[in-house]
Amino acid sequence: MSTPTAILAGFQAKRRSARSRSLKPWYQNGSLVAGMIIVGLLVLMAVLAPVIAPYDPIKQDLTATLQSPNALHWLGTDKFGRDVLSRLIWGAQVNLRIGFLAVLIPFVFGSIMGGLAGYFGGWFDAIVMRVVDVFFAFPFYVMVIALVFILGSGEASIYLAIAAVSWVSYAKIVRGEVLVAKKQDYVIAARLSGMSHARVLGRHIGPNVLSQAIIYGMSDIVMDIMAVVTLGYLGLGIAPPTAEWGSMILDGQEFITTLWQQATIPGLIVVVTSLGVSWLGDGLSDMLSPERRK
Amino acid sequence: MVDAPLLSVTDLALGVKRSSSTNVIVDGVSFDVNKGDRFGIVGESGSGKSMTLRAVAGLLPAGVKVLSGSMLYNGKELVGMARRERRMLMGPEIAMIFQEPMTALNPVMRVGEQIAEGPRRHLGLSRKAAMDLAIAMMARTGIPDPARRALAYPHQLSGGLRQRIMIAMAISCRPKLILCDEPTTALDVTVQHQVLRLLEELCDDFDASLVFVTHDLAVVNQTCQSLAVMYAGRLVETGPVKQVFGDPRHPYTKGLLDSAPDFDQPDRPLVPIPGVPPNLAHRPQGCSFAPRCPFVEEVCLQTPPPLFEVEPGRSSACFLSDEIFKKVIA
Amino acid sequence: MHRLSFIPGRLLQSIPVVFGVTLLVFFMAHLLPGDPALAILGDKATAARIDALRTQMGLDKPLIVQYGLFLGQLVRGQLGTSLTYQVPVSELVLEAAPVTLSLVFFALVLSLLIGIPLSGIAATKPNGFADLAVRGYTLIGQGMPQFWVGIMLILFLSLKLRLFPVGGYGQTAFDHFYFLFVPALTLAIALSPTMIRSLRSSTINVLGSEYVATARSKGSGGTELFRKHVLRNAVIPTVSILGVNLGYLVGGSIVIEKVFALPGLGSLMLNAIFSRDFPTIQGVTLFVALFVVVVGILTDVIYTLLDPRVNFGSKERE
């Protein structure tokens, strides 16, 4: 019987089944577990930095500059006599914090714009898509660097610059998902039974559609961490003397012939961080939509 | 003096090997194809008929392996043959025609080139000579204006033309054995008829043998002289087409005939076979058809019946074949 | 109707995007409250400099007029005058562009040379040892900061093995090629993970297709099969991905140019940032964005040439 109630019951069942899409429990998901462990350890390192770092990361000691790794300084000291290991540990705070937080604004703003554009269509959609096209014409780093220039250096500018550039990807993804979801039976049923647009978007389309945005968000975190580190290398990021992995690599490059660790190790930490977050993202992707995993 | 068969398949078993178990898709299939034969293999989807054909062609999909048995082509063993040797056979000796020509033709290559590819490789023809041959083959398969059509891409041609291209491609090196996997299923009925006639003509002209896999009984009736019926990966009946269709000796064959429309008897009610084919991973212990068979008895549930010869040149895999069918006097 | 006849229409379509790009670049200066000239030059600049910039930017006129002037200059190929060097920005851009473009092109070629064989090996035996190794490579490759890869390559190739110079651009054309190799390799390593993932997945699809089975039924195999049937079909989806990534590549070259001290657009931009040379920043940004739009159109053209089914124009059927 196809009364509205029956249709509604049908789509509620569908929504429930859409939620429980993963094929195996989370603790058996290799990528997820590996990712959680790595990211967990790194976050722990960042949080416990004041406790576990042997030295103050910005304290200079000009009598002990440019030492190679030794018993006192496991990774040596840089040109200002600062302990490299401590800077590495403290650097996690800056890099992880900015990397994770920077996705929030683009995620929210981009998803809303994309969702509205896809759902309502018409001229609003046309305008949003044109704007998205324009933004896509600018390579990520060109824009971010130009914006950091304009907005001045500092953490807030980095958030703004990244937000201004990356929201478009979310918009595009969410819009695409909404366009598909719009046509599904359960949405038509919901509208037929008198639900307002807001309710349909919020309760029905939203949760199903956002999973793709979340999955993209994970790879975006990796990109943002990379961006912070790159800005640091270019001298445009967090101002010295704050410990940050990118600027550490810049400092290290000067002395690469003798003290190669100082340029290499921070980079390795970035690789490990990216691996961890990527695995976390892959694991999440498996849980949310295993059939779409490449 | 009887020549040795062109193709001799003996006890062929195909399956997918998993770590815990083996999923047997085709079990103990044997048949011979002689020179000039037109041999049909009939069955539902999932009966294993296409898989059998692909095994002969050496084109089994990833994961499916030959578990046991032998396939002799002109006396040479195909099972376990080195890839190099196999590739030399495919084209000049054995050719295959696929079901869906839209997906079976390379979308980014002109059709003439695709036909010419085989002759260039196997007959050593130059580019121009191969293309001329391709155009000649296209003309032979009834494609109008072949020189112009040879420059087209597959998506620019209609379904019937595409199938003719496939046929032209298959015969381009004059193979002795043509394997057809439901070549007319995707076509309109009128086109089907033309394509079948074409295939028959070509087999006569080139003196080639045909193995024709289909689920359409009418097609087999028209084109083939002998056939084998497959069910759940096993052979259930073999014999000359006219005899098998006129006087079936296996309950499944009878069921197929009863459920198929017959233009000679338009008012005859169609009786479908109840139930569904078994899951190949969980076969019934005895005869695979037993759960759906109206004549089932105790003996059928114990062991899978082998192929018995019910008459010279005909066999049936049913313990009760004689009791059920010889009683019925036409 | 010729299949490439979609190009004029496509160019027309790009015009709004180009407009948008110019608008965005124009407004970069006006993003901050207060006097843009002051904001750009900073409060340490001399009054004379500030005034010069104000005149150059026409800041005393209404916004619309400013934009109009900006566009007018643009159409004539004028991008303003560099504050640092006192030469037309267009000159600086034209001097630096070939370096960056050669780098990017070289990197594209190298990434294809790396990517096609790797994805081919991986796709032939999915989940085999080679496939896992290649996928491991893509996973790690995506996590390595580009500039760090460059530094590591310098460490090994230039310093330890002394095969390549540490940086710079060289004098002659051959020099350029030699000096660009390691930077291009760095960029290629950065680009290859995305490309390999896409190519691998589409190659797996193609290998499982019916027409490859048909080709095999004609006796095709090995590298011949790969070249004639597999690759020609598998690259098609990858082309659009590559097109999109080309923009990323140009952006990435900014960082690489710093690592290897190459006098390209990236270095131009970076130096302009540190000397607060706004017209140059604007000029480079604009050039790069327009380049990306052009690459987008070219990608569509190449796509059309590669895939005869694609037709932005009319439908043809017999």
Coordinates of N, CA and C in Angstrom, one line a residue, chain A residues 167-258:
Chain A
W167 N 37.0 26.4 0.6 CA 35.6 26.2 0.7 C 35.0 25.7 -0.6
V168 N 35.6 26.0 -1.7 CA 35.0 25.7 -3.0 C 34.9 24.2 -3.2
S169 N 35.9 23.4 -2.7 CA 35.9 22.0 -2.9 C 34.7 21.4 -2.2
Y170 N 34.4 21.8 -1.0 CA 33.3 21.3 -0.2 C 32.0 21.7 -1.0
A171 N 31.9 22.9 -1.5 CA 30.7 23.3 -2.2 C 30.4 22.4 -3.3
K172 N 31.5 22.1 -4.1 CA 31.3 21.3 -5.3 C 30.8 19.9 -4.9
I173 N 31.5 19.3 -3.9 CA 31.1 17.9 -3.5 C 29.7 17.9 -2.9
V174 N 29.4 18.8 -2.0 CA 28.1 18.7 -1.4 C 27.0 18.9 -2.5
R175 N 27.3 19.9 -3.3 CA 26.3 20.2 -4.4 C 26.0 18.9 -5.2
G176 N 27.1 18.2 -5.6 CA 27.0 17.0 -6.4 C 26.1 16.0 -5.7
E177 N 26.4 15.8 -4.4 CA 25.7 14.8 -3.6 C 24.2 15.2 -3.5
V178 N 24.0 16.5 -3.3 CA 22.6 16.9 -3.1 C 21.8 16.7 -4.4
L179 N 22.5 17.0 -5.5 CA 21.8 16.8 -6.8 C 21.3 15.4 -7.0
V180 N 22.1 14.4 -6.5 CA 21.7 13.0 -6.6 C 20.7 12.7 -5.6
A181 N 20.9 13.2 -4.4 CA 19.9 12.9 -3.3 C 18.5 13.4 -3.5
K182 N 18.5 14.6 -4.2 CA 17.2 15.3 -4.4 C 16.3 14.3 -5.2
K183 N 16.8 13.5 -6.0 CA 16.0 12.7 -6.9 C 15.6 11.4 -6.2
Q184 N 16.1 11.1 -5.0 CA 15.8 9.8 -4.4 C 14.3 9.8 -3.9
D185 N 13.8 8.6 -3.9 CA 12.4 8.5 -3.5 C 12.1 9.0 -2.1
Y186 N 13.0 8.8 -1.2 CA 12.7 9.1 0.2 C 12.6 10.6 0.4
V187 N 13.3 11.4 -0.5 CA 13.2 12.8 -0.4 C 11.9 13.3 -1.0
I188 N 11.5 12.7 -2.1 CA 10.2 13.1 -2.7 C 9.1 12.7 -1.7
A189 N 9.2 11.6 -1.1 CA 8.2 11.2 -0.1 C 8.1 12.2 1.0
A190 N 9.3 12.6 1.5 CA 9.3 13.6 2.6 C 8.6 14.9 2.2
R191 N 8.9 15.4 1.0 CA 8.3 16.6 0.6 C 6.8 16.5 0.4
L192 N 6.4 15.3 -0.2 CA 5.0 15.0 -0.4 C 4.2 15.0 0.9
S193 N 4.9 14.6 2.0 CA 4.1 14.5 3.2 C 4.2 15.9 3.9
G194 N 4.6 16.9 3.3 CA 4.5 18.2 3.8 C 5.6 18.8 4.6
M195 N 6.8 18.1 4.5 CA 7.9 18.7 5.3 C 8.5 19.9 4.6
S196 N 8.9 20.8 5.4 CA 9.5 22.1 4.8 C 10.9 21.7 4.2
H197 N 11.3 22.7 3.4 CA 12.6 22.5 2.8 C 13.7 22.3 3.9
A198 N 13.6 23.2 4.9 CA 14.6 23.1 6.0 C 14.7 21.8 6.6
R199 N 13.5 21.2 6.9 CA 13.4 19.9 7.5 C 14.0 18.9 6.7
V200 N 13.7 18.9 5.4 CA 14.2 17.9 4.4 C 15.7 18.0 4.4
L201 N 16.2 19.2 4.2 CA 17.6 19.3 4.1 C 18.3 18.9 5.4
G202 N 17.8 19.4 6.5 CA 18.5 19.1 7.7 C 18.4 17.6 8.2
R203 N 17.2 17.1 8.1 CA 17.0 15.7 8.7 C 17.3 14.6 7.7
H204 N 16.9 14.9 6.4 CA 17.0 13.7 5.5 C 18.1 13.8 4.5
I205 N 18.3 14.8 3.8 CA 19.4 14.9 2.8 C 20.7 15.0 3.5
G206 N 20.7 16.0 4.5 CA 22.0 16.4 5.2 C 22.9 15.2 5.6
P207 N 22.4 14.4 6.5 CA 23.3 13.3 7.0 C 23.8 12.4 6.0
N208 N 23.0 12.0 5.0 CA 23.5 11.1 4.0 C 24.6 11.8 3.1
V209 N 24.4 13.1 2.9 CA 25.2 13.8 1.9 C 26.6 14.2 2.5
L210 N 26.5 14.5 3.8 CA 27.7 15.1 4.5 C 28.8 14.1 4.6
S211 N 28.5 12.8 4.5 CA 29.6 11.8 4.7 C 30.7 12.0 3.7
Q212 N 30.3 12.3 2.4 CA 31.3 12.5 1.4 C 32.1 13.8 1.8
A213 N 31.5 14.8 2.3 CA 32.2 16.0 2.6 C 33.2 15.7 3.8
I214 N 32.7 14.9 4.7 CA 33.6 14.5 5.8 C 34.8 13.8 5.4
I215 N 34.6 12.8 4.4 CA 35.7 12.1 3.9 C 36.7 13.0 3.2
Y216 N 36.2 13.9 2.4 CA 37.1 14.9 1.8 C 37.8 15.7 2.8
G217 N 37.0 16.0 3.9 CA 37.6 16.9 4.9 C 38.9 16.2 5.5
M218 N 38.9 14.9 5.6 CA 40.1 14.3 6.2 C 41.3 14.5 5.3
S219 N 41.1 14.4 4.0 CA 42.3 14.6 3.1 C 42.6 16.1 3.1
D220 N 41.6 16.9 3.4 CA 41.8 18.4 3.4 C 42.7 18.7 4.6
I221 N 42.5 18.0 5.7 CA 43.3 18.2 6.9 C 44.8 18.0 6.5
V222 N 45.0 16.9 5.8 CA 46.4 16.6 5.3 C 46.9 17.8 4.5
M223 N 46.1 18.3 3.6 CA 46.5 19.5 2.8 C 46.8 20.7 3.6
D224 N 45.9 20.9 4.7 CA 46.1 22.1 5.5 C 47.4 22.0 6.3
I225 N 47.7 20.8 6.9 CA 48.9 20.6 7.6 C 50.1 20.9 6.7
M226 N 50.0 20.4 5.4 CA 51.0 20.7 4.4 C 51.1 22.2 4.2
A227 N 50.0 22.8 4.1 CA 50.0 24.3 3.8 C 50.7 25.0 5.0
V228 N 50.4 24.7 6.2 CA 51.0 25.4 7.3 C 52.5 25.2 7.3
V229 N 52.9 23.9 7.0 CA 54.3 23.6 7.0 C 55.0 24.4 5.8
T230 N 54.3 24.4 4.7 CA 54.9 25.1 3.5 C 55.0 26.6 3.7
L231 N 54.0 27.2 4.3 CA 54.0 28.6 4.6 C 55.2 28.9 5.6
G232 N 55.4 27.9 6.5 CA 56.5 28.1 7.4 C 57.8 28.1 6.7
Y233 N 57.9 27.2 5.7 CA 59.1 27.1 5.0 C 59.4 28.4 4.2
L234 N 58.3 28.9 3.7 CA 58.5 30.1 2.9 C 58.7 31.4 3.7
G235 N 58.6 31.2 5.0 CA 58.7 32.4 5.9 C 57.5 33.2 6.0
L236 N 56.4 32.6 5.6 CA 55.1 33.4 5.6 C 54.2 32.9 6.7
G237 N 54.6 31.9 7.4 CA 53.6 31.3 8.3 C 53.7 31.9 9.7
I238 N 53.7 31.0 10.6 CA 53.8 31.4 12.0 C 55.1 32.1 12.2
A239 N 55.1 33.2 12.9 CA 56.3 34.0 13.0 C 57.3 33.3 14.0
P240 N 58.6 33.4 13.7 CA 59.5 32.9 14.6 C 59.5 33.7 15.9
P241 N 59.9 33.3 17.0 CA 60.7 32.0 17.2 C 59.8 30.8 17.5
T242 N 58.5 30.9 17.3 CA 57.7 29.8 17.7 C 58.1 28.5 16.9
A243 N 58.1 27.4 17.6 CA 58.6 26.2 16.9 C 57.5 25.7 15.9
E244 N 57.9 25.5 14.7 CA 57.0 25.0 13.7 C 57.8 24.2 12.7
W245 N 57.3 23.1 12.3 CA 58.1 22.1 11.5 C 58.6 22.7 10.2
G246 N 57.8 23.5 9.5 CA 58.2 24.1 8.2 C 59.4 25.0 8.4
S247 N 59.3 25.9 9.3 CA 60.4 26.8 9.5 C 61.7 26.1 10.0
M248 N 61.4 25.0 10.7 CA 62.6 24.2 11.1 C 63.3 23.6 9.9
I249 N 62.5 23.2 8.9 CA 63.2 22.6 7.7 C 63.9 23.8 7.0
L250 N 63.3 24.9 7.0 CA 64.0 26.1 6.4 C 65.4 26.3 7.1
D251 N 65.3 26.4 8.4 CA 66.5 26.6 9.2 C 67.5 25.4 8.9
G252 N 67.0 24.2 8.8 CA 67.9 23.1 8.6 C 68.5 23.0 7.3
Q253 N 67.8 23.6 6.3 CA 68.4 23.5 4.9 C 69.7 24.2 4.8
E254 N 69.9 25.3 5.6 CA 71.2 26.0 5.6 C 72.3 25.1 5.9
F255 N 72.1 24.1 6.8 CA 73.2 23.4 7.3 C 73.1 21.9 6.9
I256 N 72.6 21.7 5.7 CA 72.2 20.3 5.4 C 73.4 19.5 5.1
T257 N 74.5 20.1 4.8 CA 75.7 19.3 4.5 C 76.3 18.6 5.8
T258 N 76.2 19.3 6.9 CA 76.7 18.8 8.1 C 75.6 18.2 9.1

